[in-house]
PDB file of N, CA, C and O in Angstrom, chain B, residues numbered from 101:
ATOM      1  N   ARG B 101     -31.435  -5.749   6.190  1.00  0.00           N
ATOM      2  CA  ARG B 101     -32.862  -5.821   6.010  1.00  0.00           C
ATOM      3  C   ARG B 101     -33.311  -4.624   5.213  1.00  0.00           C
ATOM      4  O   ARG B 101     -33.009  -3.488   5.581  1.00  0.00           O
ATOM      5  N   LEU B 102     -34.010  -4.845   4.153  1.00  0.00           N
ATOM      6  CA  LEU B 102     -34.573  -3.731   3.408  1.00  0.00           C
ATOM      7  C   LEU B 102     -35.890  -3.347   4.048  1.00  0.00           C
ATOM      8  O   LEU B 102     -36.710  -4.206   4.371  1.00  0.00           O
ATOM      9  N   LYS B 103     -36.083  -2.079   4.226  1.00  0.00           N
ATOM     10  CA  LYS B 103     -37.295  -1.553   4.847  1.00  0.00           C
ATOM     11  C   LYS B 103     -37.948  -0.576   3.894  1.00  0.00           C
ATOM     12  O   LYS B 103     -37.332  -0.125   2.928  1.00  0.00           O
ATOM     13  N   GLU B 104     -39.184  -0.258   4.167  1.00  0.00           N
ATOM     14  CA  GLU B 104     -39.901   0.735   3.386  1.00  0.00           C
ATOM     15  C   GLU B 104     -40.505   1.742   4.354  1.00  0.00           C
ATOM     16  O   GLU B 104     -41.200   1.356   5.293  1.00  0.00           O
ATOM     17  N   LEU B 105     -40.250   3.017   4.137  1.00  0.00           N
ATOM     18  CA  LEU B 105     -40.815   4.076   4.966  1.00  0.00           C
ATOM     19  C   LEU B 105     -41.631   5.000   4.084  1.00  0.00           C
ATOM     20  O   LEU B 105     -41.429   5.049   2.871  1.00  0.00           O
ATOM     21  N   GLN B 106     -42.550   5.729   4.689  1.00  0.00           N
ATOM     22  CA  GLN B 106     -43.336   6.705   3.954  1.00  0.00           C
ATOM     23  C   GLN B 106     -42.633   8.057   4.007  1.00  0.00           C
ATOM     24  O   GLN B 106     -42.176   8.473   5.071  1.00  0.00           O
ATOM     25  N   ASN B 107     -42.540   8.748   2.867  1.00  0.00           N
ATOM     26  CA  ASN B 107     -41.991  10.098   2.897  1.00  0.00           C
ATOM     27  C   ASN B 107     -43.146  11.094   2.989  1.00  0.00           C
ATOM     28  O   ASN B 107     -44.301  10.685   3.109  1.00  0.00           O
ATOM     29  N   PHE B 108     -42.857  12.373   2.936  1.00  0.00           N
ATOM     30  CA  PHE B 108     -43.899  13.380   3.109  1.00  0.00           C
ATOM     31  C   PHE B 108     -44.919  13.382   1.975  1.00  0.00           C
ATOM     32  O   PHE B 108     -46.029  13.882   2.157  1.00  0.00           O
ATOM     33  N   ASN B 109     -44.574  12.842   0.818  1.00  0.00           N
ATOM     34  CA  ASN B 109     -45.510  12.767  -0.303  1.00  0.00           C
ATOM     35  C   ASN B 109     -46.301  11.467  -0.279  1.00  0.00           C
ATOM     36  O   ASN B 109     -47.013  11.157  -1.234  1.00  0.00           O
ATOM     37  N   THR B 110     -46.183  10.711   0.796  1.00  0.00           N
ATOM     38  CA  THR B 110     -46.827   9.412   1.007  1.00  0.00           C
ATOM     39  C   THR B 110     -46.391   8.358  -0.013  1.00  0.00           C
ATOM     40  O   THR B 110     -47.099   7.373  -0.219  1.00  0.00           O
ATOM     41  N   GLU B 111     -45.250   8.550  -0.642  1.00  0.00           N
ATOM     42  CA  GLU B 111     -44.677   7.531  -1.516  1.00  0.00           C
ATOM     43  C   GLU B 111     -43.661   6.735  -0.700  1.00  0.00           C
ATOM     44  O   GLU B 111     -42.864   7.328   0.027  1.00  0.00           O
ATOM     45  N   PRO B 112     -43.672   5.411  -0.805  1.00  0.00           N
ATOM     46  CA  PRO B 112     -42.716   4.623  -0.022  1.00  0.00           C
ATOM     47  C   PRO B 112     -41.275   4.842  -0.477  1.00  0.00           C
ATOM     48  O   PRO B 112     -41.009   5.079  -1.656  1.00  0.00           O
ATOM     49  N   ILE B 113     -40.356   4.759   0.478  1.00  0.00           N
ATOM     50  CA  ILE B 113     -38.922   4.847   0.190  1.00  0.00           C
ATOM     51  C   ILE B 113     -38.281   3.568   0.711  1.00  0.00           C
ATOM     52  O   ILE B 113     -38.390   3.259   1.898  1.00  0.00           O
ATOM     53  N   ASP B 114     -37.620   2.828  -0.158  1.00  0.00           N
ATOM     54  CA  ASP B 114     -36.903   1.636   0.260  1.00  0.00           C
ATOM     55  C   ASP B 114     -35.563   2.047   0.850  1.00  0.00           C
ATOM     56  O   ASP B 114     -35.042   3.125   0.565  1.00  0.00           O
ATOM     57  N   GLY B 115     -35.027   1.178   1.665  1.00  0.00           N
ATOM     58  CA  GLY B 115     -33.731   1.446   2.249  1.00  0.00           C
ATOM     59  C   GLY B 115     -33.307   0.290   3.137  1.00  0.00           C
ATOM     60  O   GLY B 115     -33.936  -0.768   3.153  1.00  0.00           O
ATOM     61  N   TYR B 116     -32.250   0.509   3.863  1.00  0.00           N
ATOM     62  CA  TYR B 116     -31.669  -0.511   4.732  1.00  0.00           C
ATOM     63  C   TYR B 116     -31.768  -0.046   6.179  1.00  0.00           C
ATOM     64  O   TYR B 116     -31.368   1.072   6.503  1.00  0.00           O
ATOM     65  N   MET B 117     -32.305  -0.909   7.054  1.00  0.00           N
ATOM     66  CA  MET B 117     -32.377  -0.618   8.489  1.00  0.00           C
ATOM     67  C   MET B 117     -31.586  -1.690   9.217  1.00  0.00           C
ATOM     68  O   MET B 117     -31.748  -2.882   8.954  1.00  0.00           O
ATOM     69  N   THR B 118     -30.727  -1.259  10.137  1.00  0.00           N
ATOM     70  CA  THR B 118     -29.962  -2.234  10.908  1.00  0.00           C
ATOM     71  C   THR B 118     -30.899  -3.028  11.812  1.00  0.00           C
ATOM     72  O   THR B 118     -31.970  -2.552  12.187  1.00  0.00           O
ATOM     73  N   LYS B 119     -30.487  -4.225  12.150  1.00  0.00           N
ATOM     74  CA  LYS B 119     -31.322  -5.147  12.919  1.00  0.00           C
ATOM     75  C   LYS B 119     -31.388  -4.806  14.393  1.00  0.00           C
ATOM     76  O   LYS B 119     -32.377  -5.116  15.057  1.00  0.00           O
ATOM     77  N   ASN B 120     -30.367  -4.184  14.905  1.00  0.00           N
ATOM     78  CA  ASN B 120     -30.284  -3.886  16.328  1.00  0.00           C
ATOM     79  C   ASN B 120     -31.300  -2.801  16.681  1.00  0.00           C
ATOM     80  O   ASN B 120     -31.123  -1.650  16.283  1.00  0.00           O
ATOM     81  N   SER B 121     -32.346  -3.135  17.409  1.00  0.00           N
ATOM     82  CA  SER B 121     -33.338  -2.126  17.772  1.00  0.00           C
ATOM     83  C   SER B 121     -33.813  -2.328  19.200  1.00  0.00           C
ATOM     84  O   SER B 121     -34.771  -3.059  19.452  1.00  0.00           O
ATOM     85  N   LYS B 122     -33.141  -1.681  20.118  1.00  0.00           N
ATOM     86  CA  LYS B 122     -33.506  -1.717  21.525  1.00  0.00           C
ATOM     87  C   LYS B 122     -34.319  -0.456  21.843  1.00  0.00           C
ATOM     88  O   LYS B 122     -34.158   0.564  21.172  1.00  0.00           O
ATOM     89  N   PRO B 123     -35.177  -0.514  22.846  1.00  0.00           N
ATOM     90  CA  PRO B 123     -35.916   0.691  23.229  1.00  0.00           C
ATOM     91  C   PRO B 123     -34.959   1.820  23.632  1.00  0.00           C
ATOM     92  O   PRO B 123     -33.903   1.579  24.216  1.00  0.00           O
ATOM     93  N   ASN B 124     -35.347   3.033  23.313  1.00  0.00           N
ATOM     94  CA  ASN B 124     -34.579   4.239  23.658  1.00  0.00           C
ATOM     95  C   ASN B 124     -33.178   4.255  23.058  1.00  0.00           C
ATOM     96  O   ASN B 124     -32.274   4.875  23.619  1.00  0.00           O
ATOM     97  N   MET B 125     -32.992   3.597  21.951  1.00  0.00           N
ATOM     98  CA  MET B 125     -31.702   3.552  21.279  1.00  0.00           C
ATOM     99  C   MET B 125     -31.525   4.810  20.412  1.00  0.00           C
ATOM    100  O   MET B 125     -32.491   5.306  19.832  1.00  0.00           O
ATOM    101  N   HIS B 126     -30.307   5.316  20.328  1.00  0.00           N
ATOM    102  CA  HIS B 126     -30.036   6.429  19.423  1.00  0.00           C
ATOM    103  C   HIS B 126     -30.235   5.964  17.994  1.00  0.00           C
ATOM    104  O   HIS B 126     -29.997   4.799  17.674  1.00  0.00           O
ATOM    105  N   SER B 127     -30.672   6.874  17.132  1.00  0.00           N
ATOM    106  CA  SER B 127     -30.928   6.540  15.733  1.00  0.00           C
ATOM    107  C   SER B 127     -30.265   7.553  14.820  1.00  0.00           C
ATOM    108  O   SER B 127     -30.112   8.725  15.166  1.00  0.00           O
ATOM    109  N   VAL B 128     -29.870   7.070  13.629  1.00  0.00           N
ATOM    110  CA  VAL B 128     -29.229   7.906  12.625  1.00  0.00           C
ATOM    111  C   VAL B 128     -29.834   7.584  11.271  1.00  0.00           C
ATOM    112  O   VAL B 128     -30.114   6.423  10.971  1.00  0.00           O
ATOM    113  N   ILE B 129     -30.039   8.618  10.444  1.00  0.00           N
ATOM    114  CA  ILE B 129     -30.371   8.414   9.041  1.00  0.00           C
ATOM    115  C   ILE B 129     -29.094   8.707   8.262  1.00  0.00           C
ATOM    116  O   ILE B 129     -28.583   9.827   8.288  1.00  0.00           O
ATOM    117  N   MET B 130     -28.588   7.700   7.577  1.00  0.00           N
ATOM    118  CA  MET B 130     -27.330   7.824   6.841  1.00  0.00           C
ATOM    119  C   MET B 130     -27.651   8.044   5.362  1.00  0.00           C
ATOM    120  O   MET B 130     -28.328   7.225   4.742  1.00  0.00           O
ATOM    121  N   ILE B 131     -27.165   9.148   4.803  1.00  0.00           N
ATOM    122  CA  ILE B 131     -27.411   9.479   3.401  1.00  0.00           C
ATOM    123  C   ILE B 131     -26.245   8.964   2.565  1.00  0.00           C
ATOM    124  O   ILE B 131     -25.080   9.211   2.876  1.00  0.00           O
ATOM    125  N   HIS B 132     -26.581   8.243   1.497  1.00  0.00           N
ATOM    126  CA  HIS B 132     -25.532   7.649   0.661  1.00  0.00           C
ATOM    127  C   HIS B 132     -24.795   8.695  -0.173  1.00  0.00           C
ATOM    128  O   HIS B 132     -25.246   9.831  -0.325  1.00  0.00           O
ATOM    129  N   GLU B 133     -23.646   8.274  -0.710  1.00  0.00           N
ATOM    130  CA  GLU B 133     -22.840   9.143  -1.558  1.00  0.00           C
ATOM    131  C   GLU B 133     -23.589   9.431  -2.861  1.00  0.00           C
ATOM    132  O   GLU B 133     -24.665   8.880  -3.098  1.00  0.00           O
ATOM    133  N   TRP B 134     -23.022  10.287  -3.696  1.00  0.00           N
ATOM    134  CA  TRP B 134     -23.699  10.713  -4.926  1.00  0.00           C
ATOM    135  C   TRP B 134     -23.967   9.561  -5.885  1.00  0.00           C
ATOM    136  O   TRP B 134     -24.889   9.646  -6.696  1.00  0.00           O
ATOM    137  N   TRP B 135     -23.169   8.466  -5.811  1.00  0.00           N
ATOM    138  CA  TRP B 135     -23.371   7.371  -6.770  1.00  0.00           C
ATOM    139  C   TRP B 135     -24.453   6.402  -6.336  1.00  0.00           C
ATOM    140  O   TRP B 135     -24.796   5.487  -7.084  1.00  0.00           O
ATOM    141  N   GLY B 136     -24.994   6.581  -5.150  1.00  0.00           N
ATOM    142  CA  GLY B 136     -26.161   5.797  -4.746  1.00  0.00           C
ATOM    143  C   GLY B 136     -25.901   4.761  -3.667  1.00  0.00           C
ATOM    144  O   GLY B 136     -24.781   4.597  -3.183  1.00  0.00           O
ATOM    145  N   PHE B 137     -26.955   4.080  -3.315  1.00  0.00           N
ATOM    146  CA  PHE B 137     -26.978   3.055  -2.281  1.00  0.00           C
ATOM    147  C   PHE B 137     -26.180   1.833  -2.739  1.00  0.00           C
ATOM    148  O   PHE B 137     -26.382   1.340  -3.848  1.00  0.00           O
ATOM    149  N   ASN B 138     -25.266   1.339  -1.877  1.00  0.00           N
ATOM    150  CA  ASN B 138     -24.472   0.160  -2.245  1.00  0.00           C
ATOM    151  C   ASN B 138     -24.039  -0.602  -0.991  1.00  0.00           C
ATOM    152  O   ASN B 138     -24.380  -0.211   0.126  1.00  0.00           O
ATOM    153  N   LYS B 139     -23.301  -1.668  -1.175  1.00  0.00           N
ATOM    154  CA  LYS B 139     -22.854  -2.529  -0.077  1.00  0.00           C
ATOM    155  C   LYS B 139     -22.017  -1.757   0.942  1.00  0.00           C
ATOM    156  O   LYS B 139     -22.086  -2.043   2.137  1.00  0.00           O
ATOM    157  N   SER B 140     -21.241  -0.802   0.494  1.00  0.00           N
ATOM    158  CA  SER B 140     -20.426   0.002   1.404  1.00  0.00           C
ATOM    159  C   SER B 140     -21.292   0.714   2.440  1.00  0.00           C
ATOM    160  O   SER B 140     -20.898   0.835   3.600  1.00  0.00           O
ATOM    161  N   MET B 141     -22.458   1.181   2.032  1.00  0.00           N
ATOM    162  CA  MET B 141     -23.357   1.881   2.950  1.00  0.00           C
ATOM    163  C   MET B 141     -23.921   0.928   4.001  1.00  0.00           C
ATOM    164  O   MET B 141     -24.026   1.292   5.173  1.00  0.00           O
ATOM    165  N   THR B 142     -24.281  -0.279   3.596  1.00  0.00           N
ATOM    166  CA  THR B 142     -24.824  -1.234   4.571  1.00  0.00           C
ATOM    167  C   THR B 142     -23.735  -1.677   5.549  1.00  0.00           C
ATOM    168  O   THR B 142     -24.006  -1.876   6.733  1.00  0.00           O
ATOM    169  N   THR B 143     -22.512  -1.829   5.057  1.00  0.00           N
ATOM    170  CA  THR B 143     -21.401  -2.204   5.924  1.00  0.00           C
ATOM    171  C   THR B 143     -21.133  -1.111   6.953  1.00  0.00           C
ATOM    172  O   THR B 143     -20.931  -1.404   8.132  1.00  0.00           O
ATOM    173  N   THR B 144     -21.129   0.145   6.515  1.00  0.00           N
ATOM    174  CA  THR B 144     -20.916   1.261   7.433  1.00  0.00           C
ATOM    175  C   THR B 144     -22.054   1.361   8.446  1.00  0.00           C
ATOM    176  O   THR B 144     -21.815   1.645   9.620  1.00  0.00           O
ATOM    177  N   ALA B 145     -23.278   1.131   8.003  1.00  0.00           N
ATOM    178  CA  ALA B 145     -24.428   1.147   8.914  1.00  0.00           C
ATOM    179  C   ALA B 145     -24.269   0.089  10.005  1.00  0.00           C
ATOM    180  O   ALA B 145     -24.587   0.338  11.168  1.00  0.00           O
ATOM    181  N   GLU B 146     -23.779  -1.085   9.630  1.00  0.00           N
ATOM    182  CA  GLU B 146     -23.583  -2.157  10.613  1.00  0.00           C
ATOM    183  C   GLU B 146     -22.494  -1.813  11.628  1.00  0.00           C
ATOM    184  O   GLU B 146     -22.566  -2.244  12.779  1.00  0.00           O
ATOM    185  N   VAL B 147     -21.488  -1.044  11.215  1.00  0.00           N
ATOM    186  CA  VAL B 147     -20.450  -0.602  12.158  1.00  0.00           C
ATOM    187  C   VAL B 147     -21.087   0.257  13.250  1.00  0.00           C
ATOM    188  O   VAL B 147     -20.805   0.073  14.434  1.00  0.00           O
ATOM    189  N   PHE B 148     -21.949   1.197  12.849  1.00  0.00           N
ATOM    190  CA  PHE B 148     -22.659   2.016  13.833  1.00  0.00           C
ATOM    191  C   PHE B 148     -23.577   1.154  14.692  1.00  0.00           C
ATOM    192  O   PHE B 148     -23.684   1.368  15.899  1.00  0.00           O
ATOM    193  N   SER B 149     -24.232   0.189  14.077  1.00  0.00           N
ATOM    194  CA  SER B 149     -25.152  -0.693  14.803  1.00  0.00           C
ATOM    195  C   SER B 149     -24.425  -1.460  15.904  1.00  0.00           C
ATOM    196  O   SER B 149     -24.988  -1.699  16.972  1.00  0.00           O
ATOM    197  N   ASN B 150     -23.189  -1.843  15.648  1.00  0.00           N
ATOM    198  CA  ASN B 150     -22.395  -2.549  16.655  1.00  0.00           C
ATOM    199  C   ASN B 150     -22.082  -1.668  17.864  1.00  0.00           C
ATOM    200  O   ASN B 150     -21.670  -2.164  18.913  1.00  0.00           O
ATOM    201  N   SER B 151     -22.280  -0.356  17.709  1.00  0.00           N
ATOM    202  CA  SER B 151     -22.112   0.584  18.822  1.00  0.00           C
ATOM    203  C   SER B 151     -23.472   0.990  19.400  1.00  0.00           C
ATOM    204  O   SER B 151     -23.605   2.043  20.023  1.00  0.00           O
ATOM    205  N   ASN B 152     -24.473   0.140  19.185  1.00  0.00           N
ATOM    206  CA  ASN B 152     -25.835   0.362  19.695  1.00  0.00           C
ATOM    207  C   ASN B 152     -26.488   1.630  19.153  1.00  0.00           C
ATOM    208  O   ASN B 152     -27.150   2.363  19.887  1.00  0.00           O
ATOM    209  N   ILE B 153     -26.294   1.874  17.869  1.00  0.00           N
ATOM    210  CA  ILE B 153     -26.961   2.979  17.180  1.00  0.00           C
ATOM    211  C   ILE B 153     -27.788   2.380  16.047  1.00  0.00           C
ATOM    212  O   ILE B 153     -27.247   1.691  15.182  1.00  0.00           O
ATOM    213  N   ARG B 154     -29.086   2.635  16.047  1.00  0.00           N
ATOM    214  CA  ARG B 154     -29.971   2.173  14.978  1.00  0.00           C
ATOM    215  C   ARG B 154     -29.743   3.063  13.766  1.00  0.00           C
ATOM    216  O   ARG B 154     -29.690   4.286  13.901  1.00  0.00           O
ATOM    217  N   VAL B 155     -29.608   2.468  12.576  1.00  0.00           N
ATOM    218  CA  VAL B 155     -29.312   3.231  11.362  1.00  0.00           C
ATOM    219  C   VAL B 155     -30.307   2.869  10.265  1.00  0.00           C
ATOM    220  O   VAL B 155     -30.614   1.697  10.048  1.00  0.00           O
ATOM    221  N   PHE B 156     -30.810   3.902   9.573  1.00  0.00           N
ATOM    222  CA  PHE B 156     -31.610   3.705   8.371  1.00  0.00           C
ATOM    223  C   PHE B 156     -30.889   4.400   7.229  1.00  0.00           C
ATOM    224  O   PHE B 156     -30.510   5.565   7.347  1.00  0.00           O
ATOM    225  N   VAL B 157     -30.698   3.679   6.107  1.00  0.00           N
ATOM    226  CA  VAL B 157     -30.074   4.233   4.911  1.00  0.00           C
ATOM    227  C   VAL B 157     -31.114   4.215   3.800  1.00  0.00           C
ATOM    228  O   VAL B 157     -31.366   3.155   3.227  1.00  0.00           O
ATOM    229  N   PRO B 158     -31.734   5.361   3.472  1.00  0.00           N
ATOM    230  CA  PRO B 158     -32.726   5.365   2.403  1.00  0.00           C
ATOM    231  C   PRO B 158     -32.062   5.260   1.039  1.00  0.00           C
ATOM    232  O   PRO B 158     -30.968   5.784   0.830  1.00  0.00           O
ATOM    233  N   ASP B 159     -32.726   4.582   0.118  1.00  0.00           N
ATOM    234  CA  ASP B 159     -32.241   4.482  -1.260  1.00  0.00           C
ATOM    235  C   ASP B 159     -32.872   5.634  -2.044  1.00  0.00           C
ATOM    236  O   ASP B 159     -33.919   5.472  -2.670  1.00  0.00           O
ATOM    237  N   LEU B 160     -32.227   6.788  -2.000  1.00  0.00           N
ATOM    238  CA  LEU B 160     -32.794   8.004  -2.582  1.00  0.00           C
ATOM    239  C   LEU B 160     -32.886   7.962  -4.104  1.00  0.00           C
ATOM    240  O   LEU B 160     -33.678   8.700  -4.691  1.00  0.00           O
ATOM    241  N   TYR B 161     -32.088   7.109  -4.755  1.00  0.00           N
ATOM    242  CA  TYR B 161     -32.140   7.008  -6.207  1.00  0.00           C
ATOM    243  C   TYR B 161     -33.041   5.864  -6.664  1.00  0.00           C
ATOM    244  O   TYR B 161     -33.126   5.572  -7.857  1.00  0.00           O
ATOM    245  N   ARG B 162     -33.712   5.220  -5.714  1.00  0.00           N
ATOM    246  CA  ARG B 162     -34.673   4.150  -5.998  1.00  0.00           C
ATOM    247  C   ARG B 162     -34.083   3.043  -6.881  1.00  0.00           C
ATOM    248  O   ARG B 162     -34.671   2.631  -7.881  1.00  0.00           O
ATOM    249  N   GLY B 163     -32.896   2.580  -6.467  1.00  0.00           N
ATOM    250  CA  GLY B 163     -32.274   1.447  -7.153  1.00  0.00           C
ATOM    251  C   GLY B 163     -31.504   1.781  -8.412  1.00  0.00           C
ATOM    252  O   GLY B 163     -30.978   0.874  -9.058  1.00  0.00           O
ATOM    253  N   GLN B 164     -31.415   3.052  -8.787  1.00  0.00           N
ATOM    254  CA  GLN B 164     -30.717   3.459 -10.002  1.00  0.00           C
ATOM    255  C   GLN B 164     -29.440   4.204  -9.618  1.00  0.00           C
ATOM    256  O   GLN B 164     -29.493   5.411  -9.385  1.00  0.00           O
ATOM    257  N   PRO B 165     -28.290   3.519  -9.545  1.00  0.00           N
ATOM    258  CA  PRO B 165     -27.048   4.210  -9.182  1.00  0.00           C
ATOM    259  C   PRO B 165     -26.624   5.210 -10.257  1.00  0.00           C
ATOM    260  O   PRO B 165     -26.958   5.058 -11.432  1.00  0.00           O
ATOM    261  N   ALA B 166     -25.890   6.225  -9.837  1.00  0.00           N
ATOM    262  CA  ALA B 166     -25.376   7.232 -10.779  1.00  0.00           C
ATOM    263  C   ALA B 166     -24.351   6.594 -11.699  1.00  0.00           C
ATOM    264  O   ALA B 166     -23.617   5.691 -11.295  1.00  0.00           O
ATOM    265  N   ILE B 167     -24.304   7.058 -12.917  1.00  0.00           N
ATOM    266  CA  ILE B 167     -23.339   6.560 -13.911  1.00  0.00           C
ATOM    267  C   ILE B 167     -22.084   7.430 -13.930  1.00  0.00           C
ATOM    268  O   ILE B 167     -20.968   6.910 -13.951  1.00  0.00           O
ATOM    269  N   ASP B 168     -22.263   8.756 -13.923  1.00  0.00           N
ATOM    270  CA  ASP B 168     -21.133   9.680 -13.931  1.00  0.00           C
ATOM    271  C   ASP B 168     -21.497  10.959 -13.177  1.00  0.00           C
ATOM    272  O   ASP B 168     -22.654  11.188 -12.827  1.00  0.00           O
ATOM    273  N   ALA B 169     -20.482  11.778 -12.940  1.00  0.00           N
ATOM    274  CA  ALA B 169     -20.728  13.016 -12.183  1.00  0.00           C
ATOM    275  C   ALA B 169     -21.329  14.033 -13.073  1.00  0.00           C
ATOM    276  O   ALA B 169     -21.613  15.147 -12.634  1.00  0.00           O
TER     277      ALA B 169
END
């Protein structure tokens, strides 16, 4: 599920939030690798979710993956 959160500058940030959301559940913000948000990040987030941990992965590059280092 893609979600949108507000950052401190009040600009929305898109990202991925796992579906598992029970009250009082532990939560993690997962930061993507230098090349950006991709399927690997959502898959890893779901692994944590299966252990009853809510995960949000923000798309810090706003849909523009890195090309080179």
